[in-house]
Amino acid sequence: GFCLTKTIRNVHNVLLPIKYTCSSNFNSKMATVDVTQHLETITKKIDDGIDQYAPPAMKEQLKSIESMHPMLKQAHVVGGALLLPVLILFYVLGGFTLLVSLSGFLYPAYKSLQAMEVNDPAEDKQWLTYWVVYGTFSIFESVMSFLKDIIPYYNVLKLGLFIFLYHSSTKGATKVYDKILTPYIIPHISGAKATKAE
């Protein structure tokens, strides 16, 4: 009985990693297929744009580049040329710092506007708390600006904080409300309201 149990356990230990590896490979292949299809769609749209709007001289130049470098398609050259000014502008305007600021504002603003259209107290709590934390963090950051230079990977940590606060799987803002605001801040606000009412 002991030998049989040990054998079954050994087989299980061998097959489990194989199953996990196969599942991971399948998922990664599916993700690769999706990305490839998406890129092919974009490439086709750029090719159609080149056919419709590019002057003949430009078309000839692109064809000669593609003939010299078969891997460098016409759409890649045009797409890269269009993307370069956007990347330069993005870098000049603040680069990763701008990306972090936009990620902390655009999606939460969109979700807050959606929450205004539905009567859901949980959503109201989530997004009102998010903006309280966001505002408090912004004030703290402006006063303690020297911390940006002291703390390594400051913007990465800031981005992680924002995502934790607003992501649907974590709902960190709701956790902040339940664990910090409810026990320590709300009683004082409620107490002030009660005193005023009396």
Tab-separated table of C-alpha atoms in Angstrom:
chain	number	residue	atom	x	y	z
A	1	GLY	CA	0.000	0.000	0.000
A	2	PHE	CA	2.831	2.398	0.924
A	3	CYS	CA	4.710	1.645	-2.345
A	4	LEU	CA	1.552	2.170	-4.425
A	5	THR	CA	0.820	5.500	-2.700
A	6	LYS	CA	4.436	6.601	-3.194
A	7	THR	CA	4.316	5.628	-6.896
A	8	ILE	CA	1.047	7.547	-7.455
A	9	ARG	CA	2.535	10.580	-5.687
A	10	ASN	CA	5.659	10.415	-7.886
A	11	VAL	CA	3.575	10.155	-11.077
A	12	HIS	CA	1.456	13.109	-9.922
A	13	ASN	CA	4.588	15.165	-9.216
A	14	VAL	CA	5.885	14.412	-12.722
A	15	LEU	CA	2.598	15.048	-14.570
A	16	LEU	CA	1.597	18.248	-12.735
A	17	PRO	CA	4.490	20.373	-14.068
A	18	ILE	CA	3.870	18.961	-17.570
A	19	LYS	CA	0.196	19.949	-17.337
A	20	TYR	CA	1.132	23.421	-16.076
A	21	THR	CA	3.748	23.843	-18.818
A	22	CYS	CA	1.301	22.777	-21.524
A	23	SER	CA	-1.335	25.154	-20.163
A	24	SER	CA	1.183	28.014	-19.990
A	25	ASN	CA	2.429	27.285	-23.514
A	26	PHE	CA	-1.142	27.189	-24.813
A	27	ASN	CA	-1.998	30.508	-23.142
A	28	SER	CA	1.193	32.159	-24.399
A	29	LYS	CA	0.537	30.859	-27.935
A	30	MET	CA	-3.013	32.237	-27.823
A	31	ALA	CA	-1.704	35.622	-26.637
A	32	THR	CA	0.918	35.610	-29.413
A	33	VAL	CA	-1.748	34.817	-32.024
A	34	ASP	CA	-3.954	37.686	-30.752
A	35	VAL	CA	-1.067	40.176	-30.849
A	36	THR	CA	0.013	38.981	-34.305
A	37	GLN	CA	-3.528	39.332	-35.681
A	38	HIS	CA	-3.823	42.813	-34.172
A	39	LEU	CA	-0.503	43.887	-35.726
A	40	GLU	CA	-1.520	42.457	-39.098
A	41	THR	CA	-4.748	44.490	-38.962
A	42	ILE	CA	-2.799	47.686	-38.214
A	43	THR	CA	-0.277	46.897	-40.974
A	44	LYS	CA	-3.106	46.366	-43.491
A	45	LYS	CA	-4.717	49.701	-42.549
A	46	ILE	CA	-1.405	51.522	-43.008
A	47	ASP	CA	-0.870	49.756	-46.370
A	48	ASP	CA	-4.366	50.842	-47.479
A	49	GLY	CA	-3.562	54.405	-46.403
A	50	ILE	CA	-0.312	54.337	-48.398
A	51	ASP	CA	-2.169	53.089	-51.506
A	52	GLN	CA	-4.836	55.795	-51.225
A	53	TYR	CA	-2.949	58.885	-50.065
A	54	ALA	CA	0.811	58.514	-50.674
A	55	PRO	CA	2.252	60.326	-53.728
A	56	PRO	CA	3.736	58.071	-56.456
A	57	ALA	CA	7.333	59.108	-55.659
A	58	MET	CA	6.882	58.080	-52.029
A	59	LYS	CA	5.362	54.739	-53.064
A	60	GLU	CA	8.357	54.018	-55.300
A	61	GLN	CA	10.772	54.929	-52.500
A	62	LEU	CA	8.967	52.642	-50.046
A	63	LYS	CA	8.946	49.778	-52.561
A	64	SER	CA	12.701	50.162	-53.145
A	65	ILE	CA	13.331	50.093	-49.367
A	66	GLU	CA	11.202	46.939	-49.046
A	67	SER	CA	13.015	45.278	-51.974
A	68	MET	CA	16.413	45.964	-50.347
A	69	HIS	CA	15.188	44.872	-46.886
A	70	PRO	CA	12.303	42.354	-47.279
A	71	MET	CA	11.636	42.285	-43.510
A	72	LEU	CA	11.114	46.062	-43.514
A	73	LYS	CA	7.596	46.401	-44.903
A	74	GLN	CA	6.200	49.689	-46.216
A	75	ALA	CA	3.737	49.887	-43.326
A	76	HIS	CA	6.558	49.499	-40.790
A	77	VAL	CA	8.494	52.430	-42.264
A	78	VAL	CA	5.438	54.708	-42.407
A	79	GLY	CA	4.155	53.584	-39.000
A	80	GLY	CA	7.580	54.213	-37.441
A	81	ALA	CA	7.813	57.630	-39.090
A	82	LEU	CA	4.359	58.578	-37.757
A	83	LEU	CA	5.054	57.200	-34.282
A	84	LEU	CA	8.447	58.891	-33.829
A	85	PRO	CA	7.137	62.480	-33.400
A	86	VAL	CA	4.510	61.218	-30.935
A	87	LEU	CA	7.213	59.489	-28.861
A	88	ILE	CA	9.456	62.574	-28.975
A	89	LEU	CA	6.552	64.814	-27.901
A	90	PHE	CA	5.648	62.356	-25.151
A	91	TYR	CA	9.271	62.382	-23.912
A	92	VAL	CA	9.479	66.208	-24.013
A	93	LEU	CA	6.205	66.576	-22.096
A	94	GLY	CA	7.382	64.375	-19.245
A	95	GLY	CA	7.834	60.801	-20.431
A	96	PHE	CA	7.094	58.187	-17.799
A	97	THR	CA	6.060	60.846	-15.262
A	98	LEU	CA	3.347	61.993	-17.665
A	99	LEU	CA	2.264	58.380	-18.243
A	100	VAL	CA	1.913	57.838	-14.479
A	101	SER	CA	-0.094	61.053	-14.066
A	102	LEU	CA	-2.414	60.166	-16.948
A	103	SER	CA	-2.911	56.623	-15.659
A	104	GLY	CA	-3.876	58.004	-12.265
A	105	PHE	CA	-6.402	60.407	-13.764
A	106	LEU	CA	-7.961	59.304	-17.081
A	107	TYR	CA	-9.363	55.849	-16.214
A	108	PRO	CA	-10.596	56.864	-12.719
A	109	ALA	CA	-12.241	59.984	-14.215
A	110	TYR	CA	-13.992	57.821	-16.817
A	111	LYS	CA	-15.183	55.323	-14.177
A	112	SER	CA	-16.310	58.167	-11.889
A	113	LEU	CA	-18.476	59.627	-14.668
A	114	GLN	CA	-19.953	56.167	-15.223
A	115	ALA	CA	-20.655	55.838	-11.490
A	116	MET	CA	-22.597	59.108	-11.547
A	117	GLU	CA	-25.067	57.557	-13.997
A	118	VAL	CA	-25.916	54.531	-11.825
A	119	ASN	CA	-27.256	54.414	-8.292
A	120	ASP	CA	-24.640	52.130	-6.708
A	121	PRO	CA	-23.356	53.082	-3.226
A	122	ALA	CA	-20.377	50.695	-3.558
A	123	GLU	CA	-19.208	52.460	-6.732
A	124	ASP	CA	-19.737	55.869	-5.137
A	125	LYS	CA	-17.644	54.799	-2.150
A	126	GLN	CA	-14.900	53.422	-4.394
A	127	TRP	CA	-14.487	56.492	-6.576
A	128	LEU	CA	-15.117	59.202	-3.974
A	129	THR	CA	-12.488	57.561	-1.779
A	130	TYR	CA	-10.131	57.278	-4.742
A	131	TRP	CA	-10.284	61.025	-5.357
A	132	VAL	CA	-9.796	61.797	-1.656
A	133	VAL	CA	-6.665	59.606	-1.612
A	134	TYR	CA	-5.510	60.981	-4.969
A	135	GLY	CA	-5.878	64.594	-3.759
A	136	THR	CA	-4.184	63.860	-0.439
A	137	PHE	CA	-1.318	62.117	-2.211
A	138	SER	CA	-0.925	65.033	-4.657
A	139	ILE	CA	-0.702	67.566	-1.789
A	140	PHE	CA	1.746	65.370	0.117
A	141	GLU	CA	3.814	64.881	-3.045
A	142	SER	CA	4.039	68.631	-3.724
A	143	VAL	CA	5.112	69.373	-0.116
A	144	MET	CA	7.552	66.444	0.105
A	145	SER	CA	8.864	66.691	-3.454
A	146	PHE	CA	12.411	65.800	-2.357
A	147	LEU	CA	11.219	62.225	-1.762
A	148	LYS	CA	11.052	61.707	-5.546
A	149	ASP	CA	14.850	61.925	-5.666
A	150	ILE	CA	15.432	59.831	-2.547
A	151	ILE	CA	13.087	56.886	-3.209
A	152	PRO	CA	14.313	54.620	-6.055
A	153	TYR	CA	11.747	53.798	-8.741
A	154	TYR	CA	9.415	56.409	-7.262
A	155	ASN	CA	7.223	56.695	-10.378
A	156	VAL	CA	6.908	52.910	-10.673
A	157	LEU	CA	5.744	52.717	-7.042
A	158	LYS	CA	3.341	55.608	-7.634
A	159	LEU	CA	1.892	53.849	-10.685
A	160	GLY	CA	1.517	50.660	-8.629
A	161	LEU	CA	-0.332	52.602	-5.914
A	162	PHE	CA	-2.766	54.139	-8.397
A	163	ILE	CA	-3.461	50.776	-10.047
A	164	PHE	CA	-3.999	49.166	-6.623
A	165	LEU	CA	-6.462	51.911	-5.709
A	166	TYR	CA	-8.606	51.763	-8.845
A	167	HIS	CA	-8.244	48.280	-10.372
A	168	SER	CA	-11.446	46.227	-10.271
A	169	SER	CA	-9.659	43.156	-8.856
A	170	THR	CA	-8.121	45.044	-5.889
A	171	LYS	CA	-10.425	48.052	-5.284
A	172	GLY	CA	-7.795	49.518	-2.981
A	173	ALA	CA	-9.733	52.762	-2.513
A	174	THR	CA	-12.617	50.813	-0.955
A	175	LYS	CA	-10.121	49.033	1.323
A	176	VAL	CA	-8.679	52.406	2.376
A	177	TYR	CA	-12.204	53.578	3.215
A	178	ASP	CA	-13.058	50.445	5.220
A	179	LYS	CA	-9.720	50.028	7.053
A	180	ILE	CA	-8.555	53.639	7.585
A	181	LEU	CA	-11.295	56.206	6.980
A	182	THR	CA	-14.159	54.327	8.666
A	183	PRO	CA	-12.419	53.654	12.012
A	184	TYR	CA	-10.295	56.833	12.282
A	185	ILE	CA	-11.763	59.684	10.221
A	186	ILE	CA	-15.506	59.093	9.688
A	187	PRO	CA	-16.388	59.044	13.442
A	188	HIS	CA	-14.976	62.585	13.824
A	189	ILE	CA	-16.919	63.807	10.781
A	190	SER	CA	-20.089	62.083	11.976
A	191	GLY	CA	-19.556	63.472	15.482
A	192	ALA	CA	-19.189	66.987	14.099
A	193	LYS	CA	-22.419	66.610	12.134
A	194	ALA	CA	-24.290	65.309	15.177
A	195	THR	CA	-23.057	68.210	17.358
A	196	LYS	CA	-24.047	70.742	14.695
A	197	ALA	CA	-27.502	69.195	14.369
A	198	GLU	CA	-28.057	69.466	18.126
